[in-house]
Amino acid sequence: MRNKKNKSKKYKKAILNLVIYIMLLSILLYSGIKIYKWYKDKTNNNKIAEQIRDTVIVEEKNEDENKEESKVDFNKLKEQNSDAVAWIKVNNTNIEYPVVKGSNNSFYLNHSFDKSNNSAGWIFADYRNKFDNTDKNIVIYGHNMKDNSMFGSLKNILNSDWYDNEENTNIILYTENEKCIYKVFSIYKIESEDYYIKKEFSDDNNFEQFVNTIKKRSIKEFNTDVSKDDNILTLSTCANNNKYRVVLHAKKI
């Protein structure tokens, strides 16, 4: 009788060990697949970004200052993706990408510039924005990638060695019609919310109230005046497993 009980215990233990082993193996396989997909997606995105830079960035001679100046060939850019609306560059980060705009704010969360499925997504403007100088707040999003691609290096803005460098606070945004310079006036980290990505304002007072609120959030006082007549640019990415947002605001100068 005792031998039967011992055999039964051993059998149950063996079954339990087998179940645990299968579960661990499944977790390992799932993790491996996720890591492989992440690596493949970010590698593909980096290749796409490099290829785009090689084909659409034109170096032109600035006769006045006798130096090379970059220019974006939007005709070639739009041949690759008609959703392209801008090109953004943030000094001392890895951010130098074409900006796309879809019909919603979901598509480019998991699609690359060539519209293929990609967990790294792409840099995209809010679908409600217009790039005709009429919007008071242009909002651009990107994933916080661990390899610092997309908006993964936007977190640099929270470091004093970044924001104390005057040159870094000039954000460059090319559109089809102009090269725009935006001056940073607020940087911060905040829990997920919709207020800072507000794009429509009932009147000038409403806009000024918005500006005052986001200026007070800044971890540094930039002493940059923003009036009711200004247009601003907002960059946003997630942080800490999507619990927070890293945010930059700049005014067009």
PDB file of C-alpha atoms in Angstrom:
ATOM      1  CA  MET A   1       0.000   0.000   0.000  1.00  0.00           C
ATOM      2  CA  ARG A   2       2.788   2.368   0.939  1.00  0.00           C
ATOM      3  CA  ASN A   3       4.638   1.560  -2.307  1.00  0.00           C
ATOM      4  CA  LYS A   4       1.545   2.470  -4.325  1.00  0.00           C
ATOM      5  CA  LYS A   5       1.285   5.842  -2.540  1.00  0.00           C
ATOM      6  CA  ASN A   6       4.956   6.537  -3.138  1.00  0.00           C
ATOM      7  CA  LYS A   7       4.595   5.650  -6.818  1.00  0.00           C
ATOM      8  CA  SER A   8       1.527   7.906  -7.055  1.00  0.00           C
ATOM      9  CA  LYS A   9       3.433  10.811  -5.460  1.00  0.00           C
ATOM     10  CA  LYS A  10       6.385  10.284  -7.781  1.00  0.00           C
ATOM     11  CA  TYR A  11       4.060  10.171 -10.787  1.00  0.00           C
ATOM     12  CA  LYS A  12       2.292  13.385  -9.773  1.00  0.00           C
ATOM     13  CA  LYS A  13       5.624  15.057  -9.114  1.00  0.00           C
ATOM     14  CA  ALA A  14       6.891  13.974 -12.526  1.00  0.00           C
ATOM     15  CA  ILE A  15       3.765  15.353 -14.198  1.00  0.00           C
ATOM     16  CA  LEU A  16       4.104  18.634 -12.302  1.00  0.00           C
ATOM     17  CA  ASN A  17       7.773  18.924 -13.283  1.00  0.00           C
ATOM     18  CA  LEU A  18       6.843  18.241 -16.906  1.00  0.00           C
ATOM     19  CA  VAL A  19       4.156  20.929 -16.850  1.00  0.00           C
ATOM     20  CA  ILE A  20       6.574  23.447 -15.307  1.00  0.00           C
ATOM     21  CA  TYR A  21       9.223  22.532 -17.872  1.00  0.00           C
ATOM     22  CA  ILE A  22       6.773  23.011 -20.759  1.00  0.00           C
ATOM     23  CA  MET A  23       5.648  26.360 -19.324  1.00  0.00           C
ATOM     24  CA  LEU A  24       9.233  27.573 -18.923  1.00  0.00           C
ATOM     25  CA  LEU A  25      10.105  26.382 -22.417  1.00  0.00           C
ATOM     26  CA  SER A  26       7.057  28.171 -23.836  1.00  0.00           C
ATOM     27  CA  ILE A  27       8.037  31.394 -22.045  1.00  0.00           C
ATOM     28  CA  LEU A  28      11.594  31.052 -23.327  1.00  0.00           C
ATOM     29  CA  LEU A  29      10.417  30.479 -26.891  1.00  0.00           C
ATOM     30  CA  TYR A  30       7.962  33.383 -26.711  1.00  0.00           C
ATOM     31  CA  SER A  31      10.641  35.698 -25.331  1.00  0.00           C
ATOM     32  CA  GLY A  32      13.059  34.555 -28.010  1.00  0.00           C
ATOM     33  CA  ILE A  33      10.531  35.269 -30.755  1.00  0.00           C
ATOM     34  CA  LYS A  34       9.783  38.724 -29.308  1.00  0.00           C
ATOM     35  CA  ILE A  35      13.503  39.572 -29.057  1.00  0.00           C
ATOM     36  CA  TYR A  36      14.110  38.359 -32.609  1.00  0.00           C
ATOM     37  CA  LYS A  37      11.147  40.390 -33.927  1.00  0.00           C
ATOM     38  CA  TRP A  38      12.308  43.493 -32.026  1.00  0.00           C
ATOM     39  CA  TYR A  39      15.829  43.122 -33.419  1.00  0.00           C
ATOM     40  CA  LYS A  40      14.558  42.503 -36.945  1.00  0.00           C
ATOM     41  CA  ASP A  41      12.136  45.438 -36.835  1.00  0.00           C
ATOM     42  CA  LYS A  42      14.633  47.968 -35.475  1.00  0.00           C
ATOM     43  CA  THR A  43      17.286  46.753 -37.947  1.00  0.00           C
ATOM     44  CA  ASN A  44      14.866  47.168 -40.854  1.00  0.00           C
ATOM     45  CA  ASN A  45      13.886  50.635 -39.647  1.00  0.00           C
ATOM     46  CA  ASN A  46      17.507  51.711 -39.326  1.00  0.00           C
ATOM     47  CA  LYS A  47      18.189  50.506 -42.877  1.00  0.00           C
ATOM     48  CA  ILE A  48      15.159  52.378 -44.172  1.00  0.00           C
ATOM     49  CA  ALA A  49      16.204  55.564 -42.357  1.00  0.00           C
ATOM     50  CA  GLU A  50      19.744  55.337 -43.730  1.00  0.00           C
ATOM     51  CA  GLN A  51      18.502  54.730 -47.272  1.00  0.00           C
ATOM     52  CA  ILE A  52      16.131  57.706 -47.040  1.00  0.00           C
ATOM     53  CA  ARG A  53      18.908  60.039 -45.852  1.00  0.00           C
ATOM     54  CA  ASP A  54      21.116  58.942 -48.745  1.00  0.00           C
ATOM     55  CA  THR A  55      18.440  59.711 -51.341  1.00  0.00           C
ATOM     56  CA  VAL A  56      16.607  62.814 -50.103  1.00  0.00           C
ATOM     57  CA  ILE A  57      19.192  64.884 -48.212  1.00  0.00           C
ATOM     58  CA  VAL A  58      20.912  67.329 -50.556  1.00  0.00           C
ATOM     59  CA  GLU A  59      23.973  69.294 -49.502  1.00  0.00           C
ATOM     60  CA  GLU A  60      23.987  72.803 -50.954  1.00  0.00           C
ATOM     61  CA  LYS A  61      26.636  75.498 -50.786  1.00  0.00           C
ATOM     62  CA  ASN A  62      25.697  78.495 -48.684  1.00  0.00           C
ATOM     63  CA  GLU A  63      27.555  81.269 -50.501  1.00  0.00           C
ATOM     64  CA  ASP A  64      27.099  83.818 -47.713  1.00  0.00           C
ATOM     65  CA  GLU A  65      28.655  81.681 -45.010  1.00  0.00           C
ATOM     66  CA  ASN A  66      30.789  79.495 -47.303  1.00  0.00           C
ATOM     67  CA  LYS A  67      29.560  76.221 -45.811  1.00  0.00           C
ATOM     68  CA  GLU A  68      27.433  73.245 -46.730  1.00  0.00           C
ATOM     69  CA  GLU A  69      23.764  73.330 -45.780  1.00  0.00           C
ATOM     70  CA  SER A  70      21.323  70.424 -45.790  1.00  0.00           C
ATOM     71  CA  LYS A  71      18.133  70.487 -47.796  1.00  0.00           C
ATOM     72  CA  VAL A  72      15.380  67.875 -48.083  1.00  0.00           C
ATOM     73  CA  ASP A  73      14.151  66.810 -51.512  1.00  0.00           C
ATOM     74  CA  PHE A  74      10.451  66.359 -50.744  1.00  0.00           C
ATOM     75  CA  ASN A  75       9.660  65.159 -54.262  1.00  0.00           C
ATOM     76  CA  LYS A  76      11.916  62.135 -53.781  1.00  0.00           C
ATOM     77  CA  LEU A  77      10.651  61.715 -50.212  1.00  0.00           C
ATOM     78  CA  LYS A  78       7.005  61.652 -51.286  1.00  0.00           C
ATOM     79  CA  GLU A  79       7.799  59.193 -54.041  1.00  0.00           C
ATOM     80  CA  GLN A  80       8.681  56.759 -51.276  1.00  0.00           C
ATOM     81  CA  ASN A  81       5.718  57.652 -49.046  1.00  0.00           C
ATOM     82  CA  SER A  82       3.052  60.222 -49.908  1.00  0.00           C
ATOM     83  CA  ASP A  83       2.268  60.559 -46.170  1.00  0.00           C
ATOM     84  CA  ALA A  84       5.556  62.418 -45.620  1.00  0.00           C
ATOM     85  CA  VAL A  85       4.908  65.967 -44.366  1.00  0.00           C
ATOM     86  CA  ALA A  86       8.158  67.084 -42.734  1.00  0.00           C
ATOM     87  CA  TRP A  87      11.713  66.255 -41.702  1.00  0.00           C
ATOM     88  CA  ILE A  88      12.856  66.753 -38.111  1.00  0.00           C
ATOM     89  CA  LYS A  89      16.326  67.087 -36.609  1.00  0.00           C
ATOM     90  CA  VAL A  90      17.165  67.492 -32.912  1.00  0.00           C
ATOM     91  CA  ASN A  91      20.819  68.272 -32.191  1.00  0.00           C
ATOM     92  CA  ASN A  92      22.789  65.866 -29.977  1.00  0.00           C
ATOM     93  CA  THR A  93      20.169  63.140 -30.271  1.00  0.00           C
ATOM     94  CA  ASN A  94      19.656  60.441 -32.895  1.00  0.00           C
ATOM     95  CA  ILE A  95      16.524  62.213 -34.096  1.00  0.00           C
ATOM     96  CA  GLU A  96      16.873  62.975 -37.807  1.00  0.00           C
ATOM     97  CA  TYR A  97      13.914  61.469 -39.616  1.00  0.00           C
ATOM     98  CA  PRO A  98      11.155  62.182 -42.099  1.00  0.00           C
ATOM     99  CA  VAL A  99       7.817  62.802 -40.381  1.00  0.00           C
ATOM    100  CA  VAL A 100       4.684  61.134 -41.719  1.00  0.00           C
ATOM    101  CA  LYS A 101       1.021  61.839 -41.090  1.00  0.00           C
ATOM    102  CA  GLY A 102      -1.645  59.184 -41.443  1.00  0.00           C
ATOM    103  CA  SER A 103      -5.432  59.249 -41.283  1.00  0.00           C
ATOM    104  CA  ASN A 104      -5.269  58.327 -37.582  1.00  0.00           C
ATOM    105  CA  ASN A 105      -2.763  58.162 -34.733  1.00  0.00           C
ATOM    106  CA  SER A 106      -2.638  54.357 -34.711  1.00  0.00           C
ATOM    107  CA  PHE A 107      -1.214  53.237 -38.051  1.00  0.00           C
ATOM    108  CA  TYR A 108       2.364  54.462 -37.619  1.00  0.00           C
ATOM    109  CA  LEU A 109       2.585  53.087 -34.090  1.00  0.00           C
ATOM    110  CA  ASN A 110       3.303  49.707 -35.678  1.00  0.00           C
ATOM    111  CA  HIS A 111       4.170  50.463 -39.299  1.00  0.00           C
ATOM    112  CA  SER A 112       7.431  51.697 -40.762  1.00  0.00           C
ATOM    113  CA  PHE A 113       8.014  54.472 -43.287  1.00  0.00           C
ATOM    114  CA  ASP A 114       7.426  52.006 -46.132  1.00  0.00           C
ATOM    115  CA  LYS A 115       4.113  51.039 -44.457  1.00  0.00           C
ATOM    116  CA  SER A 116       5.301  47.537 -43.630  1.00  0.00           C
ATOM    117  CA  ASN A 117       4.363  46.065 -40.237  1.00  0.00           C
ATOM    118  CA  ASN A 118       7.000  47.082 -37.699  1.00  0.00           C
ATOM    119  CA  SER A 119       6.765  47.185 -33.900  1.00  0.00           C
ATOM    120  CA  ALA A 120       9.156  50.154 -33.816  1.00  0.00           C
ATOM    121  CA  GLY A 121       6.676  52.238 -35.809  1.00  0.00           C
ATOM    122  CA  TRP A 122       7.811  55.572 -37.252  1.00  0.00           C
ATOM    123  CA  ILE A 123       7.956  59.273 -36.391  1.00  0.00           C
ATOM    124  CA  PHE A 124       4.507  60.703 -37.087  1.00  0.00           C
ATOM    125  CA  ALA A 125       2.543  63.923 -36.692  1.00  0.00           C
ATOM    126  CA  ASP A 126      -0.891  64.025 -35.138  1.00  0.00           C
ATOM    127  CA  TYR A 127      -3.372  63.280 -37.912  1.00  0.00           C
ATOM    128  CA  ARG A 128      -5.375  66.405 -36.987  1.00  0.00           C
ATOM    129  CA  ASN A 129      -2.434  68.723 -37.638  1.00  0.00           C
ATOM    130  CA  LYS A 130      -2.039  70.787 -40.787  1.00  0.00           C
ATOM    131  CA  PHE A 131       1.326  71.893 -42.124  1.00  0.00           C
ATOM    132  CA  ASP A 132       0.165  75.179 -43.612  1.00  0.00           C
ATOM    133  CA  ASN A 133       1.262  77.521 -40.787  1.00  0.00           C
ATOM    134  CA  THR A 134      -2.262  77.718 -39.357  1.00  0.00           C
ATOM    135  CA  ASP A 135      -1.987  75.224 -36.480  1.00  0.00           C
ATOM    136  CA  LYS A 136      -0.997  76.691 -33.117  1.00  0.00           C
ATOM    137  CA  ASN A 137       0.494  73.405 -31.883  1.00  0.00           C
ATOM    138  CA  ILE A 138       2.133  70.840 -34.182  1.00  0.00           C
ATOM    139  CA  VAL A 139       2.463  67.545 -32.281  1.00  0.00           C
ATOM    140  CA  ILE A 140       4.921  64.821 -33.309  1.00  0.00           C
ATOM    141  CA  TYR A 141       5.149  61.363 -31.721  1.00  0.00           C
ATOM    142  CA  GLY A 142       7.680  58.518 -31.758  1.00  0.00           C
ATOM    143  CA  HIS A 143       8.414  55.324 -29.852  1.00  0.00           C
ATOM    144  CA  ASN A 144      11.068  55.336 -27.119  1.00  0.00           C
ATOM    145  CA  MET A 145      13.237  52.577 -28.619  1.00  0.00           C
ATOM    146  CA  LYS A 146      15.909  50.988 -26.412  1.00  0.00           C
ATOM    147  CA  ASP A 147      18.540  51.273 -29.151  1.00  0.00           C
ATOM    148  CA  ASN A 148      17.881  55.053 -29.225  1.00  0.00           C
ATOM    149  CA  SER A 149      16.293  54.954 -32.671  1.00  0.00           C
ATOM    150  CA  MET A 150      13.023  56.787 -33.391  1.00  0.00           C
ATOM    151  CA  PHE A 151      12.426  58.963 -30.286  1.00  0.00           C
ATOM    152  CA  GLY A 152      14.556  56.735 -28.051  1.00  0.00           C
ATOM    153  CA  SER A 153      17.124  59.513 -27.571  1.00  0.00           C
ATOM    154  CA  LEU A 154      14.545  62.224 -26.814  1.00  0.00           C
ATOM    155  CA  LYS A 155      15.231  61.518 -23.135  1.00  0.00           C
ATOM    156  CA  ASN A 156      18.567  63.322 -23.661  1.00  0.00           C
ATOM    157  CA  ILE A 157      16.676  66.608 -23.384  1.00  0.00           C
ATOM    158  CA  LEU A 158      16.208  66.051 -19.647  1.00  0.00           C
ATOM    159  CA  ASN A 159      19.975  66.100 -19.039  1.00  0.00           C
ATOM    160  CA  SER A 160      21.683  69.393 -18.184  1.00  0.00           C
ATOM    161  CA  ASP A 161      24.501  68.774 -20.667  1.00  0.00           C
ATOM    162  CA  TRP A 162      21.816  68.836 -23.382  1.00  0.00           C
ATOM    163  CA  TYR A 163      19.570  71.709 -22.325  1.00  0.00           C
ATOM    164  CA  ASP A 164      22.447  73.958 -21.187  1.00  0.00           C
ATOM    165  CA  ASN A 165      23.863  73.860 -24.721  1.00  0.00           C
ATOM    166  CA  GLU A 166      22.196  76.723 -26.625  1.00  0.00           C
ATOM    167  CA  GLU A 167      22.656  75.049 -29.995  1.00  0.00           C
ATOM    168  CA  ASN A 168      20.687  72.005 -28.882  1.00  0.00           C
ATOM    169  CA  THR A 169      17.593  74.073 -28.145  1.00  0.00           C
ATOM    170  CA  ASN A 170      17.146  74.986 -31.815  1.00  0.00           C
ATOM    171  CA  ILE A 171      14.899  72.297 -33.285  1.00  0.00           C
ATOM    172  CA  ILE A 172      14.982  72.066 -37.085  1.00  0.00           C
ATOM    173  CA  LEU A 173      11.810  71.168 -38.953  1.00  0.00           C
ATOM    174  CA  TYR A 174      11.753  71.089 -42.738  1.00  0.00           C
ATOM    175  CA  THR A 175       8.399  71.214 -44.508  1.00  0.00           C
ATOM    176  CA  GLU A 176       7.667  71.254 -48.223  1.00  0.00           C
ATOM    177  CA  ASN A 177       7.621  75.048 -48.179  1.00  0.00           C
ATOM    178  CA  GLU A 178      10.258  76.104 -45.676  1.00  0.00           C
ATOM    179  CA  LYS A 179      12.995  75.301 -43.212  1.00  0.00           C
ATOM    180  CA  CYS A 180      11.688  76.136 -39.730  1.00  0.00           C
ATOM    181  CA  ILE A 181      13.630  76.750 -36.544  1.00  0.00           C
ATOM    182  CA  TYR A 182      11.821  76.195 -33.256  1.00  0.00           C
ATOM    183  CA  LYS A 183      13.255  77.451 -29.956  1.00  0.00           C
ATOM    184  CA  VAL A 184      12.740  75.211 -26.929  1.00  0.00           C
ATOM    185  CA  PHE A 185      10.856  76.818 -24.044  1.00  0.00           C
ATOM    186  CA  SER A 186       9.750  73.819 -21.963  1.00  0.00           C
ATOM    187  CA  ILE A 187      10.945  70.254 -21.278  1.00  0.00           C
ATOM    188  CA  TYR A 188       9.582  67.820 -18.721  1.00  0.00           C
ATOM    189  CA  LYS A 189       8.393  64.322 -17.846  1.00  0.00           C
ATOM    190  CA  ILE A 190       4.739  63.796 -16.955  1.00  0.00           C
ATOM    191  CA  GLU A 191       2.167  61.055 -16.474  1.00  0.00           C
ATOM    192  CA  SER A 192       0.138  60.154 -19.544  1.00  0.00           C
ATOM    193  CA  GLU A 193      -2.478  62.820 -20.372  1.00  0.00           C
ATOM    194  CA  ASP A 194      -4.068  64.625 -23.300  1.00  0.00           C
ATOM    195  CA  TYR A 195      -3.660  68.252 -22.236  1.00  0.00           C
ATOM    196  CA  TYR A 196      -0.177  68.958 -23.572  1.00  0.00           C
ATOM    197  CA  ILE A 197      -1.112  67.679 -27.052  1.00  0.00           C
ATOM    198  CA  LYS A 198      -4.028  70.107 -27.331  1.00  0.00           C
ATOM    199  CA  LYS A 199      -4.166  71.524 -30.853  1.00  0.00           C
ATOM    200  CA  GLU A 200      -7.271  73.709 -30.987  1.00  0.00           C
ATOM    201  CA  PHE A 201      -7.867  76.784 -28.859  1.00  0.00           C
ATOM    202  CA  SER A 202     -11.083  78.731 -28.485  1.00  0.00           C
ATOM    203  CA  ASP A 203      -9.325  82.106 -28.387  1.00  0.00           C
ATOM    204  CA  ASP A 204      -6.005  83.834 -27.673  1.00  0.00           C
ATOM    205  CA  ASN A 205      -6.549  83.725 -23.917  1.00  0.00           C
ATOM    206  CA  ASN A 206      -7.084  79.985 -24.048  1.00  0.00           C
ATOM    207  CA  PHE A 207      -3.815  79.545 -25.951  1.00  0.00           C
ATOM    208  CA  GLU A 208      -1.887  81.797 -23.555  1.00  0.00           C
ATOM    209  CA  GLN A 209      -3.240  79.855 -20.593  1.00  0.00           C
ATOM    210  CA  PHE A 210      -2.086  76.638 -22.252  1.00  0.00           C
ATOM    211  CA  VAL A 211       1.394  78.068 -22.845  1.00  0.00           C
ATOM    212  CA  ASN A 212       1.697  79.287 -19.247  1.00  0.00           C
ATOM    213  CA  THR A 213       0.712  75.854 -17.941  1.00  0.00           C
ATOM    214  CA  ILE A 214       3.258  73.934 -19.995  1.00  0.00           C
ATOM    215  CA  LYS A 215       5.985  76.511 -19.257  1.00  0.00           C
ATOM    216  CA  LYS A 216       5.479  76.022 -15.507  1.00  0.00           C
ATOM    217  CA  ARG A 217       6.068  72.296 -15.947  1.00  0.00           C
ATOM    218  CA  SER A 218       9.541  72.773 -17.393  1.00  0.00           C
ATOM    219  CA  ILE A 219      12.525  71.480 -15.428  1.00  0.00           C
ATOM    220  CA  LYS A 220      14.493  74.474 -16.717  1.00  0.00           C
ATOM    221  CA  GLU A 221      13.602  78.127 -17.155  1.00  0.00           C
ATOM    222  CA  PHE A 222      14.518  79.007 -20.739  1.00  0.00           C
ATOM    223  CA  ASN A 223      13.436  82.651 -20.555  1.00  0.00           C
ATOM    224  CA  THR A 224      11.800  82.315 -23.951  1.00  0.00           C
ATOM    225  CA  ASP A 225       8.734  84.489 -24.430  1.00  0.00           C
ATOM    226  CA  VAL A 226       5.753  82.866 -26.124  1.00  0.00           C
ATOM    227  CA  SER A 227       2.844  85.076 -27.140  1.00  0.00           C
ATOM    228  CA  LYS A 228      -0.614  84.587 -28.591  1.00  0.00           C
ATOM    229  CA  ASP A 229       0.851  85.198 -32.049  1.00  0.00           C
ATOM    230  CA  ASP A 230       3.319  82.301 -31.849  1.00  0.00           C
ATOM    231  CA  ASN A 231       3.023  78.791 -33.212  1.00  0.00           C
ATOM    232  CA  ILE A 232       4.589  75.944 -31.259  1.00  0.00           C
ATOM    233  CA  LEU A 233       5.973  72.449 -31.794  1.00  0.00           C
ATOM    234  CA  THR A 234       5.504  69.561 -29.354  1.00  0.00           C
ATOM    235  CA  LEU A 235       7.564  66.347 -29.341  1.00  0.00           C
ATOM    236  CA  SER A 236       6.355  63.410 -27.262  1.00  0.00           C
ATOM    237  CA  THR A 237       7.464  59.884 -26.432  1.00  0.00           C
ATOM    238  CA  CYS A 238       6.606  57.334 -23.767  1.00  0.00           C
ATOM    239  CA  ALA A 239       8.846  56.422 -20.811  1.00  0.00           C
ATOM    240  CA  ASN A 240       8.938  53.950 -17.931  1.00  0.00           C
ATOM    241  CA  ASN A 241       6.809  51.283 -19.636  1.00  0.00           C
ATOM    242  CA  ASN A 242       4.292  53.820 -20.916  1.00  0.00           C
ATOM    243  CA  LYS A 243       3.622  55.311 -17.468  1.00  0.00           C
ATOM    244  CA  TYR A 244       5.156  58.676 -18.346  1.00  0.00           C
ATOM    245  CA  ARG A 245       5.741  60.939 -21.318  1.00  0.00           C
ATOM    246  CA  VAL A 246       8.935  62.833 -22.123  1.00  0.00           C
ATOM    247  CA  VAL A 247       7.832  66.133 -23.652  1.00  0.00           C
ATOM    248  CA  LEU A 248       9.482  69.029 -25.463  1.00  0.00           C
ATOM    249  CA  HIS A 249       7.778  72.302 -26.470  1.00  0.00           C
ATOM    250  CA  ALA A 250       9.361  74.894 -28.773  1.00  0.00           C
ATOM    251  CA  LYS A 251       8.138  78.058 -30.484  1.00  0.00           C
ATOM    252  CA  LYS A 252       8.656  78.861 -34.134  1.00  0.00           C
ATOM    253  CA  ILE A 253      11.186  81.630 -34.637  1.00  0.00           C
TER     254      ILE A 253
END
